Every structure is written in C-alpha cells, then in structure tokens.
PDB file of C-alpha atoms and ligand atoms in Angstrom:
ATOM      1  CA  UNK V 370     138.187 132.347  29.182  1.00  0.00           C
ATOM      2  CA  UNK V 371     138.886 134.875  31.686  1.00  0.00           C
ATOM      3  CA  UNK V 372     139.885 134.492  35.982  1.00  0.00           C
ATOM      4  CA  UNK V 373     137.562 136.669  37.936  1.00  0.00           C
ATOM      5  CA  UNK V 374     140.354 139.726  38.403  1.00  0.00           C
ATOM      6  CA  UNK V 375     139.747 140.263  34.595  1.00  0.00           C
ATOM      7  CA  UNK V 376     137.063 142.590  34.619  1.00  0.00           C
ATOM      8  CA  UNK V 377     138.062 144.188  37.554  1.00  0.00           C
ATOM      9  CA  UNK V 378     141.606 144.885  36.008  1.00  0.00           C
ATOM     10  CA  UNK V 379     140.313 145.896  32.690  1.00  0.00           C
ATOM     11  CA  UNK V 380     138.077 148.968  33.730  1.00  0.00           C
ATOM     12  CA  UNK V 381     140.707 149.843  35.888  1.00  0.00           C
ATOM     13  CA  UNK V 382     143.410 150.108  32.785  1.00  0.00           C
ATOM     14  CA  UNK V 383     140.386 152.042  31.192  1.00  0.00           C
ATOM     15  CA  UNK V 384     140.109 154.404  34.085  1.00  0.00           C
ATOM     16  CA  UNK V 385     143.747 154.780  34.186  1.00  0.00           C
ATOM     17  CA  UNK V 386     143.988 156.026  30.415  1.00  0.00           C
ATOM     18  CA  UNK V 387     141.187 157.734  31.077  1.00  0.00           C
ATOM     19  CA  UNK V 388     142.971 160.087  33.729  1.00  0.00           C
ATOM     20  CA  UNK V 389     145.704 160.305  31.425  1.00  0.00           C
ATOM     21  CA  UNK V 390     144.519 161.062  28.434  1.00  0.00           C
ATOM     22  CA  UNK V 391     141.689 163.559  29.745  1.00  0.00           C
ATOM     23  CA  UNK V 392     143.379 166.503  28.076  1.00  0.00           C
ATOM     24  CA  UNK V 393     144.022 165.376  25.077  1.00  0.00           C
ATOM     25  CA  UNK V 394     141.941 165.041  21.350  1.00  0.00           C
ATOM     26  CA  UNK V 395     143.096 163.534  18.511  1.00  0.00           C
ATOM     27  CA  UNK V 396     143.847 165.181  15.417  1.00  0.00           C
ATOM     28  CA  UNK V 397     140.981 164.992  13.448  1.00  0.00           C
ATOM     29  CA  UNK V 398     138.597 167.578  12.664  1.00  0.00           C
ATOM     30  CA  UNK V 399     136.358 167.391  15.592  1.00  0.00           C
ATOM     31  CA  UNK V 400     139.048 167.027  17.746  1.00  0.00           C
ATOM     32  CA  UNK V 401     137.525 163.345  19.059  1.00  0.00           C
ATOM     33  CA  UNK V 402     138.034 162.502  22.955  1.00  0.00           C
ATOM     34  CA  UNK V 403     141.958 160.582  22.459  1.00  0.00           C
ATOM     35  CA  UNK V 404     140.521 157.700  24.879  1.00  0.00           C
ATOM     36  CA  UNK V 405     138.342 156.445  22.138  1.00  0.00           C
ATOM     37  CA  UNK V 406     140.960 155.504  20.114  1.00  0.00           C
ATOM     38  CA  UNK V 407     142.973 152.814  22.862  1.00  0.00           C
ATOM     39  CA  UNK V 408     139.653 151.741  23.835  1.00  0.00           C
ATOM     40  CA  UNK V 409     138.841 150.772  19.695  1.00  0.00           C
ATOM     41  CA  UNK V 410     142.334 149.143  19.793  1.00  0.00           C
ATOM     42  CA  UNK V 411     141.907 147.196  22.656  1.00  0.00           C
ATOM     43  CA  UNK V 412     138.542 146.626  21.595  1.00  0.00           C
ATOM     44  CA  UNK V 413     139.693 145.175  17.872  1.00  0.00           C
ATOM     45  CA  UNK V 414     141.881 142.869  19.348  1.00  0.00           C
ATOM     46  CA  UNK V 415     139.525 140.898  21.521  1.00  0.00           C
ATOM     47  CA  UNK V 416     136.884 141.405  18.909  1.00  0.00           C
ATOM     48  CA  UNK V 417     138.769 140.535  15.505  1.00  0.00           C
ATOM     49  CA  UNK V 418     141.977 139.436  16.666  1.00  0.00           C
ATOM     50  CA  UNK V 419     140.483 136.916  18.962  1.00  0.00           C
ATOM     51  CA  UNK V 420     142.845 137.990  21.745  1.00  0.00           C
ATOM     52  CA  UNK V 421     141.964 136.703  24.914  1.00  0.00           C
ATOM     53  CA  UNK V 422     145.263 137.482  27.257  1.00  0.00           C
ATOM     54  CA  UNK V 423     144.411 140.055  29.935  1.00  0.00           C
ATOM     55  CA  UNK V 424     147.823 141.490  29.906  1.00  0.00           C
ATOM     56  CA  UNK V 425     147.611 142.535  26.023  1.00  0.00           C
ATOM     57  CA  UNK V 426     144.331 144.280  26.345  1.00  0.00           C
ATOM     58  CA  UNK V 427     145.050 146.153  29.165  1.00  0.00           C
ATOM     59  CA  UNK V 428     148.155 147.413  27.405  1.00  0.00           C
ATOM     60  CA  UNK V 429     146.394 148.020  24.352  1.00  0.00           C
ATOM     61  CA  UNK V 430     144.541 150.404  26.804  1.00  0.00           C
ATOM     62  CA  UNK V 431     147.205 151.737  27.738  1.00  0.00           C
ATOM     63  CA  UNK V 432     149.677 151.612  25.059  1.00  0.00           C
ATOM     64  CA  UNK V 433     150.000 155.713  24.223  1.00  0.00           C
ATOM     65  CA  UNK V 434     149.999 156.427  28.139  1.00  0.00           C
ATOM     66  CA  UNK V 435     153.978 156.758  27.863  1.00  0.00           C
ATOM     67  CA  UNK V 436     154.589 158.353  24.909  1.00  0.00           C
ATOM     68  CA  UNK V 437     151.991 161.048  25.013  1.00  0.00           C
ATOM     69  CA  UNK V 438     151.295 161.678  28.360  1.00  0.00           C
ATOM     70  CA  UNK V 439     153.460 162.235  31.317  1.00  0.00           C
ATOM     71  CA  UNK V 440     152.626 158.655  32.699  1.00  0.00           C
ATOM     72  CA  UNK V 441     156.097 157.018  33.766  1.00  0.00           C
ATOM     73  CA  UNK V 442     156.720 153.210  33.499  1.00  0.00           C
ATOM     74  CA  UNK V 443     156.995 152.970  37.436  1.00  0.00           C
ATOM     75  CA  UNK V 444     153.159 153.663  37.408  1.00  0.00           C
ATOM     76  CA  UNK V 445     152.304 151.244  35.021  1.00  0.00           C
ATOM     77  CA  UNK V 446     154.642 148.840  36.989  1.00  0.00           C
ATOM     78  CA  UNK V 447     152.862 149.741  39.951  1.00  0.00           C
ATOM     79  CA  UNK V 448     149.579 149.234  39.025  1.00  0.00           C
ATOM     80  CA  UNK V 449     149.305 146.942  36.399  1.00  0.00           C
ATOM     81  CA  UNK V 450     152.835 144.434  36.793  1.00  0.00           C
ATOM     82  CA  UNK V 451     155.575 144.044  35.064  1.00  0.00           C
ATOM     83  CA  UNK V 452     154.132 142.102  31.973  1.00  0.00           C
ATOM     84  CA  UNK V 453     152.172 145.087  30.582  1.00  0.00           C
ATOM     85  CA  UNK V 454     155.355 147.379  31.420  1.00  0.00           C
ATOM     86  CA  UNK V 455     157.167 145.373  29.364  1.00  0.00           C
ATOM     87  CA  UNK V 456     154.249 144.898  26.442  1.00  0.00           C
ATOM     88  CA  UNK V 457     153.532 148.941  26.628  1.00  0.00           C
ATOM     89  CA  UNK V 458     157.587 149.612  26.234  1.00  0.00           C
ATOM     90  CA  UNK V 459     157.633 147.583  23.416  1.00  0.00           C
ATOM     91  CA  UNK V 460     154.915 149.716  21.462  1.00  0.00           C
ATOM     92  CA  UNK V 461     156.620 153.007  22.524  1.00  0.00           C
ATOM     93  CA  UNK V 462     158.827 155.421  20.624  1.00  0.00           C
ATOM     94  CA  UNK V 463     161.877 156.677  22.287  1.00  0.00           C
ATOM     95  CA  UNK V 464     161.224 160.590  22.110  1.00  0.00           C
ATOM     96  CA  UNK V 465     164.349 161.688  22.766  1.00  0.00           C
ATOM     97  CA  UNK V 466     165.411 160.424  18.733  1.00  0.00           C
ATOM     98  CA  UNK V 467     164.352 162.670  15.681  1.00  0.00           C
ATOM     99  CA  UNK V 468     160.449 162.008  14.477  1.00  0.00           C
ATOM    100  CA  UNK V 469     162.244 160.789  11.616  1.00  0.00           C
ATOM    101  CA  UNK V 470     164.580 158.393  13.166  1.00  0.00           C
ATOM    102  CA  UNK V 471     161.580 156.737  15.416  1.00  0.00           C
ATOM    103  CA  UNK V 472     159.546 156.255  12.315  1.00  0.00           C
ATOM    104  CA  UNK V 473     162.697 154.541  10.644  1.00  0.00           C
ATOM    105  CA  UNK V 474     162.815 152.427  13.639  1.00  0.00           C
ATOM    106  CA  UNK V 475     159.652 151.124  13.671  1.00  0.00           C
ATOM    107  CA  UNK V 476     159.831 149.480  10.495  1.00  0.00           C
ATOM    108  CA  UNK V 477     162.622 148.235  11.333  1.00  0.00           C
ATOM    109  CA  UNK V 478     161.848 146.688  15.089  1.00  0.00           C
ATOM    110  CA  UNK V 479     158.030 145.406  14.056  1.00  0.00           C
ATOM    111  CA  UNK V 480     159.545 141.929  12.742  1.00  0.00           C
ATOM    112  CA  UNK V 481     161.444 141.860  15.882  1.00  0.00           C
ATOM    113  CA  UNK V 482     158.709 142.422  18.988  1.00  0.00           C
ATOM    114  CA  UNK V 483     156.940 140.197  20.544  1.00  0.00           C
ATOM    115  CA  UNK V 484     153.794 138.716  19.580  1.00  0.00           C
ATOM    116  CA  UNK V 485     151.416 140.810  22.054  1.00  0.00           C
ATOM    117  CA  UNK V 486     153.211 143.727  20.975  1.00  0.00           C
ATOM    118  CA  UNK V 487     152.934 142.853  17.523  1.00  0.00           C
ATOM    119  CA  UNK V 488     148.957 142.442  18.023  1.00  0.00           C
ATOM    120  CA  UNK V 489     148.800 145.825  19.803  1.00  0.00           C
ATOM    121  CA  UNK V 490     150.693 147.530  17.240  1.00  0.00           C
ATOM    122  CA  UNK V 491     148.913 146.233  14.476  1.00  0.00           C
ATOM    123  CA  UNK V 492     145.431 147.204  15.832  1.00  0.00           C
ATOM    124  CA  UNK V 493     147.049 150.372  16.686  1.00  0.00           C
ATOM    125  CA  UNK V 494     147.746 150.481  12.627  1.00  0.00           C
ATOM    126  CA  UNK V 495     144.737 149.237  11.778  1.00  0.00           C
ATOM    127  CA  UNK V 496     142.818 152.463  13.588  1.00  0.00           C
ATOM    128  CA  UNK V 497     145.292 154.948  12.308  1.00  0.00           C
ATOM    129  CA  UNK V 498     145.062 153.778   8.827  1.00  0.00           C
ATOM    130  CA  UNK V 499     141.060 154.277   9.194  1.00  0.00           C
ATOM    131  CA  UNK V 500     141.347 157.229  10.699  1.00  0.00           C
ATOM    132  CA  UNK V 501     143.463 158.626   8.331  1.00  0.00           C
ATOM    133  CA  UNK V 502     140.708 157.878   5.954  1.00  0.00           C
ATOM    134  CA  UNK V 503     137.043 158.719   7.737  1.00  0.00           C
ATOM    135  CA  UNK V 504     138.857 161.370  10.062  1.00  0.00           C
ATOM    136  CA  UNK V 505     142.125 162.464   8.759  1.00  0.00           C
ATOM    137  CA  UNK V 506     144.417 165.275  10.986  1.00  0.00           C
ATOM    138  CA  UNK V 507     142.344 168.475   9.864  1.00  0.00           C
ATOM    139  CA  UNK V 508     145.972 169.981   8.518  1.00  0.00           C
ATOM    140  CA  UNK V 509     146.937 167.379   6.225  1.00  0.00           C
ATOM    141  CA  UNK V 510     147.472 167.632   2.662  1.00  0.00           C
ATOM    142  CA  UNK V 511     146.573 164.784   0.188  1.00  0.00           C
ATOM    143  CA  UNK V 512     150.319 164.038  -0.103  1.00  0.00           C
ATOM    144  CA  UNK V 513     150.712 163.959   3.665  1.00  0.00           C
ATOM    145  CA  UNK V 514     148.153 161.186   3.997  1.00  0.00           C
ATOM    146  CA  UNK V 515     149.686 159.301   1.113  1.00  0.00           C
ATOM    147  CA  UNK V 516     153.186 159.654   2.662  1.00  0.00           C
ATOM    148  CA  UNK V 517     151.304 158.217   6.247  1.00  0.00           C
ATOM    149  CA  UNK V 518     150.060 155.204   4.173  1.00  0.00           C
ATOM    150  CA  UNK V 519     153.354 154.365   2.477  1.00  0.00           C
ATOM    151  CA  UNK V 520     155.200 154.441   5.950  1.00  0.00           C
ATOM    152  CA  UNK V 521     152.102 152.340   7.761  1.00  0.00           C
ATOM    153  CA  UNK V 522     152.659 149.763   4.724  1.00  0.00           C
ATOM    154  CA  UNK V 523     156.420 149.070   5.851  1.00  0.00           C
ATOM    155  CA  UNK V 524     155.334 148.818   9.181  1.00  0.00           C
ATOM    156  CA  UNK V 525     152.371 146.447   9.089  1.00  0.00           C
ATOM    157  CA  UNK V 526     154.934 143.960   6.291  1.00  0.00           C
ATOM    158  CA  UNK V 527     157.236 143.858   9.376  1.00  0.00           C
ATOM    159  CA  UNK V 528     153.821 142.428  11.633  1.00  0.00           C
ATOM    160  CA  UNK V 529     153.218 140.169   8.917  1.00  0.00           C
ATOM    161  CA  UNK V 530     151.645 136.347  10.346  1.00  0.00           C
ATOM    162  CA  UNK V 531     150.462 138.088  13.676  1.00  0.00           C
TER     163      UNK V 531
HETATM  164  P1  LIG C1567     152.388 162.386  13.304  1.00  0.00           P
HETATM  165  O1  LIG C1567     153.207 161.358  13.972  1.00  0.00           O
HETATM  166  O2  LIG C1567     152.577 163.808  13.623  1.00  0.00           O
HETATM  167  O3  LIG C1567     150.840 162.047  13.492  1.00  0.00           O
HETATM  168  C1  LIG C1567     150.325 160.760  13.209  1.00  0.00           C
HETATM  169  C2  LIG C1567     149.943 160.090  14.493  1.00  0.00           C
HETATM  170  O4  LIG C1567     148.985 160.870  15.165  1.00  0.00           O
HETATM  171  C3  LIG C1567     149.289 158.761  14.275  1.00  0.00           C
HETATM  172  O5  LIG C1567     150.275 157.759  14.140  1.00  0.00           O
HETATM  173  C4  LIG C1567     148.441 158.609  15.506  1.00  0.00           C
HETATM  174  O6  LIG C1567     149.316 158.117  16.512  1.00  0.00           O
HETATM  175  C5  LIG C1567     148.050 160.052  15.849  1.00  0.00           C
HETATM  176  N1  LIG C1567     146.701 160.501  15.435  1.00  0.00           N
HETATM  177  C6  LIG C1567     145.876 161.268  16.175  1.00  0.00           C
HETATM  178  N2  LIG C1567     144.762 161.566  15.529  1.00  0.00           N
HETATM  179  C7  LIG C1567     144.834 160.976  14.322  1.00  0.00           C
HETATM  180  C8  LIG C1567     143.954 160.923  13.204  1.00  0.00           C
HETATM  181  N3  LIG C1567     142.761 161.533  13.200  1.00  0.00           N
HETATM  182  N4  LIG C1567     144.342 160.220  12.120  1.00  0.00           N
HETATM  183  C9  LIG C1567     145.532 159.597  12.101  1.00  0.00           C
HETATM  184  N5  LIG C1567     146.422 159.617  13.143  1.00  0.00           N
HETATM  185  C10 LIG C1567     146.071 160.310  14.254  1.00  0.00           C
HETATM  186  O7  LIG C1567     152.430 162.241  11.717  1.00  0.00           O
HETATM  187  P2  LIG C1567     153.544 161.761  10.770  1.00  0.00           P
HETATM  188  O8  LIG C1567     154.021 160.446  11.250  1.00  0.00           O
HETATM  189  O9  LIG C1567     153.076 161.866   9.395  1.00  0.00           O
HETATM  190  O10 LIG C1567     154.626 162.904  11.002  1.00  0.00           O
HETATM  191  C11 LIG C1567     155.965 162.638  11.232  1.00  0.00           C
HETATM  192  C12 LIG C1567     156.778 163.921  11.246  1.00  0.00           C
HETATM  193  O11 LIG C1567     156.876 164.437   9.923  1.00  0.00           O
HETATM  194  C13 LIG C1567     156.155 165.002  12.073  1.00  0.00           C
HETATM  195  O12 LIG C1567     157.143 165.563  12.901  1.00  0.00           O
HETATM  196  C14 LIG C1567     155.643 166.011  11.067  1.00  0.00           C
HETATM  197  O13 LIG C1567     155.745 167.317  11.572  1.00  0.00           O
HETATM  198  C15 LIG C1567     156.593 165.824   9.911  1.00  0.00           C
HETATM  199  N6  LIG C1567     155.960 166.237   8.634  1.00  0.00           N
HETATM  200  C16 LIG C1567     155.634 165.303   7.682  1.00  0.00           C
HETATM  201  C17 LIG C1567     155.059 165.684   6.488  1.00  0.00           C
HETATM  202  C18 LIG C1567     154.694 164.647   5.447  1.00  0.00           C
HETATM  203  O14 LIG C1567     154.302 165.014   4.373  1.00  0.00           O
HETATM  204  N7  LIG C1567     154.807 163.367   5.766  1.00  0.00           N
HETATM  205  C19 LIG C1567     154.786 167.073   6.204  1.00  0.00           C
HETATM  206  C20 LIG C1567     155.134 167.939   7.267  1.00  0.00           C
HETATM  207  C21 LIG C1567     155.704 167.514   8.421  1.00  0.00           C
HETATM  208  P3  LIG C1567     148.867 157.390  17.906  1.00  0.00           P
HETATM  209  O15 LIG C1567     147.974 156.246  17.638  1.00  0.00           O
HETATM  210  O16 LIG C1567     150.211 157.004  18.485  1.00  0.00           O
HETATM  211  O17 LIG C1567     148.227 158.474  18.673  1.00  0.00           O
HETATM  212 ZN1  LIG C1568     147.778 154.585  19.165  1.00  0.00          ZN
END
C-alpha cells in the first residue's frame, strides 16, 4: 500500500504544519488548535476517500501552509518535492485578488484542477461545511452561515465525480 519513506514523510508534513500553524486557532468559539483541522482533512481522505497516494495526504497536511501562514512554496519544494508544490498551489487562493474575486474563482477553477487537488479540496469542504455547523466562527450571523453554505454548494458541484 505504502513504500517504507511513507510514514517517515507523513509525520514530517505533520510536524511541518505543525510549526506553521502554531499560532494560529480557528474561528470557532473555543478558538480550536488550526492543526486539527489539516490533520481531519488529510485524515478523511485516507479514511473515506480511500486515498492512498502519499503525495495527496501530505498536501492535505499541508494545504493552508501558503495561504495562511508565511510558509513560501520554495520550502515546500524543498522539503517535500515538487509534486505536493504543485498539489498545495492548486488548493491555494491568490491573496493579492479581492476576498470576493478568490471566492468567484474557486467555483469557477474546481471543475478544472486536478484530481488530488480536487480530493483535497473537497475534504477541505467537507470539514468547513461541518464546522460551520457543530463550531461555527463565534461572529457569524445566521445569514452569514447560510451565505457560506450557498457559496460551498457551487464549489463542491464544480468537484462533482471526485
Ligand atoms: P472567511 O473566508 O472569512 O472564513 C471562512 C474560512 O475560515 C473557511 O473557509 C475556513 O477556511 C476558515 N475557518 C476557520 N475556522 C472555521 C470554522 N470554525 N468554521 C468554518 N470555517 C472556518 O469567510 P467568508 O468566505 O464567508 O468571507 C468572505 C469575505 O466576506 C470576508 O472578507 C468577510 O469579511 C466578508 N463578509 C461576508 C459576509 C457574509 O454575510 N457572507 C458578512 C460580512 C463580511 P480554511 O479551511 O481555508 O481555513
Ligand atoms: Zn482548509
């Protein structure tokens, strides 16, 4: 199922988000440590998804290291190759657009990504959408979350057949 490196690489994609993300909480009301969430995403993928490629769970590790912390893609290149570079680009928004713009694009590019990205950002989906339900951002009104919902629909049509 897996070569011997697999393990080794793995924990070391954890401890590398790990680092990263050690400031951070998400947004919900007890402000939960933001490392559980890429470790349930990479987590749902081998466990419901059935994914088995190393490269797509250690992205799924790492897949907010570049858009919310100051992690650059030379790093990831350096450490983990060019194939999880390449899957962790694919699932990251380009900042320097409008929040509104990004959100736009994302519907828009999901039909169009590859099919490791496509896995990652669907289990990425999948955990926001709970989340959003059992945990929601503390500052959110009702309509908020509803608005979140609508947009996550348009994505996840776009992954449709992942
Ligand atoms: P944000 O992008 O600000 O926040 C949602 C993201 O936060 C999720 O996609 C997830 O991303 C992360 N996250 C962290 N903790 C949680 C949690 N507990 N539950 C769910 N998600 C969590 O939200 P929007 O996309 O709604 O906002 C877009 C823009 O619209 C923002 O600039 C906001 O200021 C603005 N806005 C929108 C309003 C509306 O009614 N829709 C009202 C006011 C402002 P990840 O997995 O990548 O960490
Ligand atoms: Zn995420």
């Amino acid at each position: 199922m897996f070569d011997e490196a697999t393990p080794g690489v793995l924990l070391q994609a954890v401890q590398f988000a790990a680092h990263k993300h050690q400031d951070q909480r998400r947004k919900d009301q007890q402000a939960t440590p933001y490392i559980n969430h890429p470790i349930d995403v990479a987590a749902t993928l081998w466990q419901v998804g059935g994914v088995r490629e190393t490269a797509i769970l250690v992205a799924a590790l790492l897949h907010d290291t570049l858009e919310d912390t100051a992690t650059t893609p030379e790093e990831i290149r350096a450490a983990f190759g060019a194939t999880v570079l390449e899957l962790v680009l694919e699932v990251t928004d380009d900042k320097s657009l409008p929040k509104a713009v990004r959100k736009q694009l994302q519907v828009a590019h999901a039909p169009q990504k590859s099919p490791g990205a496509r896995a990652i950002k669907l289990a990425d989906k999948i955990h926001n959408v709970h989340d959003v339900g059992a945990s929601p951002p503390a500052d959110w009104s009702p309509q908020r979350l509803r608005d979140y919902l609508d947009w996550t629909e348009q994505v996840v049509a776009g992954l449709r057949g992942t």
